[in-house]
């Protein structure tokens, strides 16, 4: 069962979801806001959140495949709206090599909170794009939200992830807290780890910032 809680401006829908979990809300909660003053990105970055974007957090049970499932849900939905969306490992959604949507997954109490931001009308950064820039049209936030939530139920997210991956096959640099590694992204496993062929060895990368070098 899905319970949607709507807000005007919040600091971050991730924080609101945590507060609501503390108050007894559980799996199935969706927190959506018009705007965020402190939108959270991965790796300590900010997520610029003007009033025309889609910002929501979904509370689910913890499980390993969530980065795959959520990236597929967003990319597939954007495909349904006519965009050629692709996934940059682990779960950035790109159109024409520019970021259109981002996903952060935080573990809290017994839950995982999946935070999703989609650029709809405004292009927040030079490296970003937005739905309107790509299609020339604005779409309804409610319809987009509904379709993304529906696509969380996609069958065989693992295969879909591979189909939609823009990273597999590329030479990449993975920046981690303690340094970086470069190599060819040859595959991902069912836990979402990246198989990187680097200096003749296969390394399984769990997390990091992925830069497509060629
Ligand atoms: C990233 O690509 O770095 C992840 C961005 C995630 C942004 C969304 S917007 C809704 C939710 N609330 C937040 O504060 N962050 C996520």
Short mmCIF file of C-alpha atoms and ligand atoms in Angstrom, two decimals:
data_model
loop_
_atom_site.label_atom_id
_atom_site.label_comp_id
_atom_site.label_asym_id
_atom_site.label_seq_id
_atom_site.Cartn_x
_atom_site.Cartn_y
_atom_site.Cartn_z
CA UNK A 1 0.00 0.00 0.00
CA UNK A 2 1.27 3.43 -0.95
CA UNK A 3 0.63 6.48 1.25
CA UNK A 4 1.55 9.79 -0.36
CA UNK A 5 2.34 12.78 1.90
CA UNK A 6 2.59 16.09 0.04
CA UNK A 7 4.48 19.20 1.15
CA UNK A 8 5.20 22.68 -0.19
CA UNK A 9 8.79 23.61 0.64
CA UNK A 10 10.87 21.30 2.85
CA UNK A 11 14.60 21.05 3.54
CA UNK A 12 14.80 17.56 2.03
CA UNK A 13 12.13 14.92 1.45
CA UNK A 14 14.71 12.42 2.79
CA UNK A 15 14.67 14.21 6.16
CA UNK A 16 10.88 14.42 6.22
CA UNK A 17 10.65 10.68 5.48
CA UNK A 18 13.01 10.01 8.43
CA UNK A 19 10.87 12.15 10.76
CA UNK A 20 7.73 10.33 9.65
CA UNK A 21 9.37 6.93 10.18
CA UNK A 22 10.23 8.06 13.74
CA UNK A 23 6.54 8.88 14.16
CA UNK A 24 5.54 5.37 13.11
CA UNK A 25 5.18 5.52 9.32
CA UNK A 26 6.36 2.44 7.49
CA UNK A 27 7.06 0.83 4.15
CA UNK A 28 4.98 2.33 1.35
CA UNK A 29 5.31 5.94 2.47
CA UNK A 30 6.01 8.44 -0.32
CA UNK A 31 7.02 11.99 0.63
CA UNK A 32 6.77 14.52 -2.18
CA UNK A 33 7.59 18.23 -2.05
CA UNK A 34 7.23 21.15 -4.46
CA UNK A 35 10.62 22.54 -3.52
CA UNK A 36 13.63 21.70 -1.32
CA UNK A 37 15.97 24.14 0.41
CA UNK A 38 18.60 21.48 1.18
CA UNK A 39 18.09 18.80 -1.47
CA UNK A 40 20.60 16.02 -0.85
CA UNK A 41 22.66 14.44 -3.59
CA UNK A 42 24.96 11.42 -3.47
CA UNK A 43 28.45 11.71 -2.03
CA UNK A 44 27.58 14.77 0.05
CA UNK A 45 26.54 16.88 -2.92
CA UNK A 46 23.54 19.21 -3.10
CA UNK A 47 20.54 18.62 -5.32
CA UNK A 48 19.33 21.94 -6.73
CA UNK A 49 15.56 21.83 -6.29
CA UNK A 50 13.59 24.68 -7.91
CA UNK A 51 9.80 24.59 -7.77
CA UNK A 52 9.33 22.99 -11.19
CA UNK A 53 11.14 19.72 -10.51
CA UNK A 54 9.93 16.39 -9.13
CA UNK A 55 11.33 15.54 -5.68
CA UNK A 56 10.18 12.55 -3.70
CA UNK A 57 11.32 9.87 -1.27
CA UNK A 58 9.97 6.34 -1.04
CA UNK A 59 10.24 4.21 2.10
CA UNK A 60 10.81 0.51 1.38
CA UNK A 61 12.24 -2.56 3.07
CA UNK A 62 16.01 -2.83 2.80
CA UNK A 63 17.21 -5.04 -0.03
CA UNK A 64 20.31 -5.22 -2.18
CA UNK A 65 18.85 -4.59 -5.61
CA UNK A 66 17.33 -1.18 -4.83
CA UNK A 67 19.90 0.87 -6.80
CA UNK A 68 19.11 -1.22 -9.88
CA UNK A 69 15.35 -1.22 -9.41
CA UNK A 70 15.08 2.51 -8.80
CA UNK A 71 17.34 3.51 -11.71
CA UNK A 72 15.33 1.25 -14.02
CA UNK A 73 12.01 2.68 -12.75
CA UNK A 74 13.12 6.23 -13.56
CA UNK A 75 14.87 5.51 -16.88
CA UNK A 76 12.02 3.33 -18.16
CA UNK A 77 9.47 5.99 -17.26
CA UNK A 78 11.42 8.65 -19.12
CA UNK A 79 11.60 6.29 -22.11
CA UNK A 80 7.82 6.02 -21.97
CA UNK A 81 7.71 9.80 -22.30
CA UNK A 82 9.81 9.56 -25.46
CA UNK A 83 13.25 10.31 -24.03
CA UNK A 84 16.32 8.18 -24.74
CA UNK A 85 17.20 7.79 -21.06
CA UNK A 86 20.27 5.79 -20.08
CA UNK A 87 21.77 4.85 -16.71
CA UNK A 88 25.26 5.86 -15.63
CA UNK A 89 26.44 3.50 -12.90
CA UNK A 90 25.24 3.24 -10.26
CA UNK A 91 22.02 5.17 -10.70
CA UNK A 92 22.31 8.50 -12.48
CA UNK A 93 19.84 8.89 -15.31
CA UNK A 94 21.18 10.66 -18.38
CA UNK A 95 19.77 11.89 -21.65
CA UNK A 96 22.31 12.77 -24.35
CA UNK A 97 25.08 12.41 -21.76
CA UNK A 98 23.53 14.99 -19.45
CA UNK A 99 21.99 14.23 -16.09
CA UNK A 100 18.22 14.44 -15.99
CA UNK A 101 17.51 12.56 -12.74
CA UNK A 102 19.40 11.49 -9.65
CA UNK A 103 18.79 8.88 -6.99
CA UNK A 104 20.08 8.61 -3.44
CA UNK A 105 19.42 5.63 -1.17
CA UNK A 106 19.81 6.04 2.58
CA UNK A 107 19.36 3.33 5.18
CA UNK A 108 17.37 4.41 8.22
CA UNK A 109 16.09 2.21 11.06
CA UNK A 110 14.75 -0.92 9.33
CA UNK A 111 14.12 0.83 6.04
CA UNK A 112 15.72 2.15 2.92
CA UNK A 113 14.69 5.63 1.80
CA UNK A 114 14.97 6.06 -1.96
CA UNK A 115 15.17 9.75 -2.89
CA UNK A 116 14.51 10.66 -6.50
CA UNK A 117 14.89 14.04 -8.16
CA UNK A 118 13.93 14.72 -11.79
CA UNK A 119 14.69 17.96 -13.65
CA UNK A 120 11.43 18.85 -15.32
CA UNK A 121 11.42 22.44 -16.65
CA UNK A 122 14.62 24.03 -15.35
CA UNK A 123 18.12 22.89 -16.30
CA UNK A 124 19.99 23.42 -13.01
CA UNK A 125 23.61 22.95 -14.18
CA UNK A 126 25.67 22.93 -17.40
CA UNK A 127 26.08 19.18 -17.04
CA UNK A 128 22.31 18.64 -16.64
CA UNK A 129 19.28 18.56 -18.84
CA UNK A 130 15.54 18.59 -18.16
CA UNK A 131 12.42 16.99 -19.63
CA UNK A 132 11.26 20.27 -21.18
CA UNK A 133 14.62 20.90 -22.82
CA UNK A 134 14.50 17.45 -24.42
CA UNK A 135 10.85 17.23 -25.44
CA UNK A 136 9.78 20.88 -25.67
CA UNK A 137 6.89 20.07 -23.33
CA UNK A 138 6.12 20.31 -19.63
CA UNK A 139 4.53 17.24 -18.12
CA UNK A 140 2.50 16.79 -14.98
CA UNK A 141 4.44 15.96 -11.82
CA UNK A 142 1.62 13.73 -10.62
CA UNK A 143 1.60 11.64 -13.79
CA UNK A 144 5.38 11.31 -13.72
CA UNK A 145 5.34 10.26 -10.05
CA UNK A 146 2.62 7.70 -10.66
CA UNK A 147 4.45 6.16 -13.61
CA UNK A 148 7.77 5.95 -11.76
CA UNK A 149 6.10 4.26 -8.79
CA UNK A 150 4.41 1.81 -11.16
CA UNK A 151 7.73 1.02 -12.84
CA UNK A 152 9.22 -0.02 -9.50
CA UNK A 153 7.29 -3.22 -10.16
CA UNK A 154 9.09 -3.92 -13.43
CA UNK A 155 9.91 -7.56 -14.10
CA UNK A 156 13.54 -8.47 -14.42
CA UNK A 157 15.07 -5.17 -13.34
CA UNK A 158 18.52 -6.74 -13.71
CA UNK A 159 18.10 -7.31 -17.48
CA UNK A 160 16.43 -3.96 -17.91
CA UNK A 161 19.31 -2.28 -16.07
CA UNK A 162 21.80 -3.85 -18.47
CA UNK A 163 19.73 -2.79 -21.47
CA UNK A 164 19.56 0.77 -20.20
CA UNK A 165 23.16 0.98 -18.97
CA UNK A 166 25.34 3.62 -20.59
CA UNK A 167 28.36 2.50 -18.55
CA UNK A 168 28.80 -1.16 -19.52
CA UNK A 169 31.39 -1.37 -22.28
CA UNK A 170 32.97 2.00 -21.56
CA UNK A 171 36.38 2.95 -20.23
CA UNK A 172 35.63 4.71 -16.95
CA UNK A 173 37.21 6.25 -13.87
CA UNK A 174 35.64 5.39 -10.53
CA UNK A 175 36.42 7.94 -7.85
CA UNK A 176 36.21 6.59 -4.34
CA UNK A 177 36.84 8.14 -0.92
CA UNK A 178 40.38 6.77 -0.88
CA UNK A 179 41.41 7.29 -4.51
CA UNK A 180 40.37 6.22 -7.97
CA UNK A 181 40.57 3.31 -10.35
CA UNK A 182 40.32 3.28 -14.14
CA UNK A 183 39.32 0.43 -16.39
CA UNK A 184 36.70 -1.03 -18.68
CA UNK A 185 33.25 -1.56 -17.20
CA UNK A 186 32.48 -5.07 -18.36
CA UNK A 187 29.30 -5.88 -16.47
CA UNK A 188 27.29 -5.42 -13.30
CA UNK A 189 26.24 -8.18 -10.92
CA UNK A 190 22.79 -8.74 -9.41
CA UNK A 191 23.78 -6.64 -6.35
CA UNK A 192 24.52 -3.70 -8.63
CA UNK A 193 28.31 -3.93 -8.24
CA UNK A 194 30.33 -2.81 -11.23
CA UNK A 195 32.75 -5.35 -12.72
CA UNK A 196 35.75 -3.33 -13.78
CA UNK A 197 38.61 -4.77 -15.79
CA UNK A 198 41.64 -2.87 -14.65
CA UNK A 199 45.29 -3.79 -15.24
CA UNK A 200 44.31 -7.34 -16.18
CA UNK A 201 42.24 -7.93 -13.04
CA UNK A 202 38.49 -7.85 -12.47
CA UNK A 203 37.53 -5.59 -9.59
CA UNK A 204 34.04 -5.52 -8.09
CA UNK A 205 33.19 -1.92 -7.23
CA UNK A 206 30.45 -1.31 -4.67
CA UNK A 207 30.23 2.48 -4.68
CA UNK A 208 31.87 5.56 -6.08
CA UNK A 209 31.50 8.32 -8.60
CA UNK A 210 31.69 7.05 -12.16
CA UNK A 211 33.16 9.19 -14.94
CA UNK A 212 32.81 8.00 -18.52
CA UNK A 213 36.22 8.60 -20.12
CA UNK A 214 35.47 7.04 -23.52
C1 LIG B 1 22.23 12.43 -6.90
O1 LIG B 1 22.21 12.24 -8.12
O2 LIG B 1 23.23 12.91 -6.36
C2 LIG B 1 21.02 12.09 -6.09
C3 LIG B 1 20.02 13.17 -6.08
C4 LIG B 1 18.76 12.82 -5.33
C5 LIG B 1 17.83 14.00 -5.20
C6 LIG B 1 16.52 13.62 -4.55
S1 LIG B 1 15.31 14.89 -4.64
C7 LIG B 1 14.27 14.01 -3.57
C8 LIG B 1 15.15 13.42 -2.51
N1 LIG B 1 15.36 14.38 -1.44
C9 LIG B 1 16.63 14.79 -1.38
O3 LIG B 1 17.05 15.62 -0.56
N2 LIG B 1 17.36 14.17 -2.30
C10 LIG B 1 16.56 13.24 -3.09
#
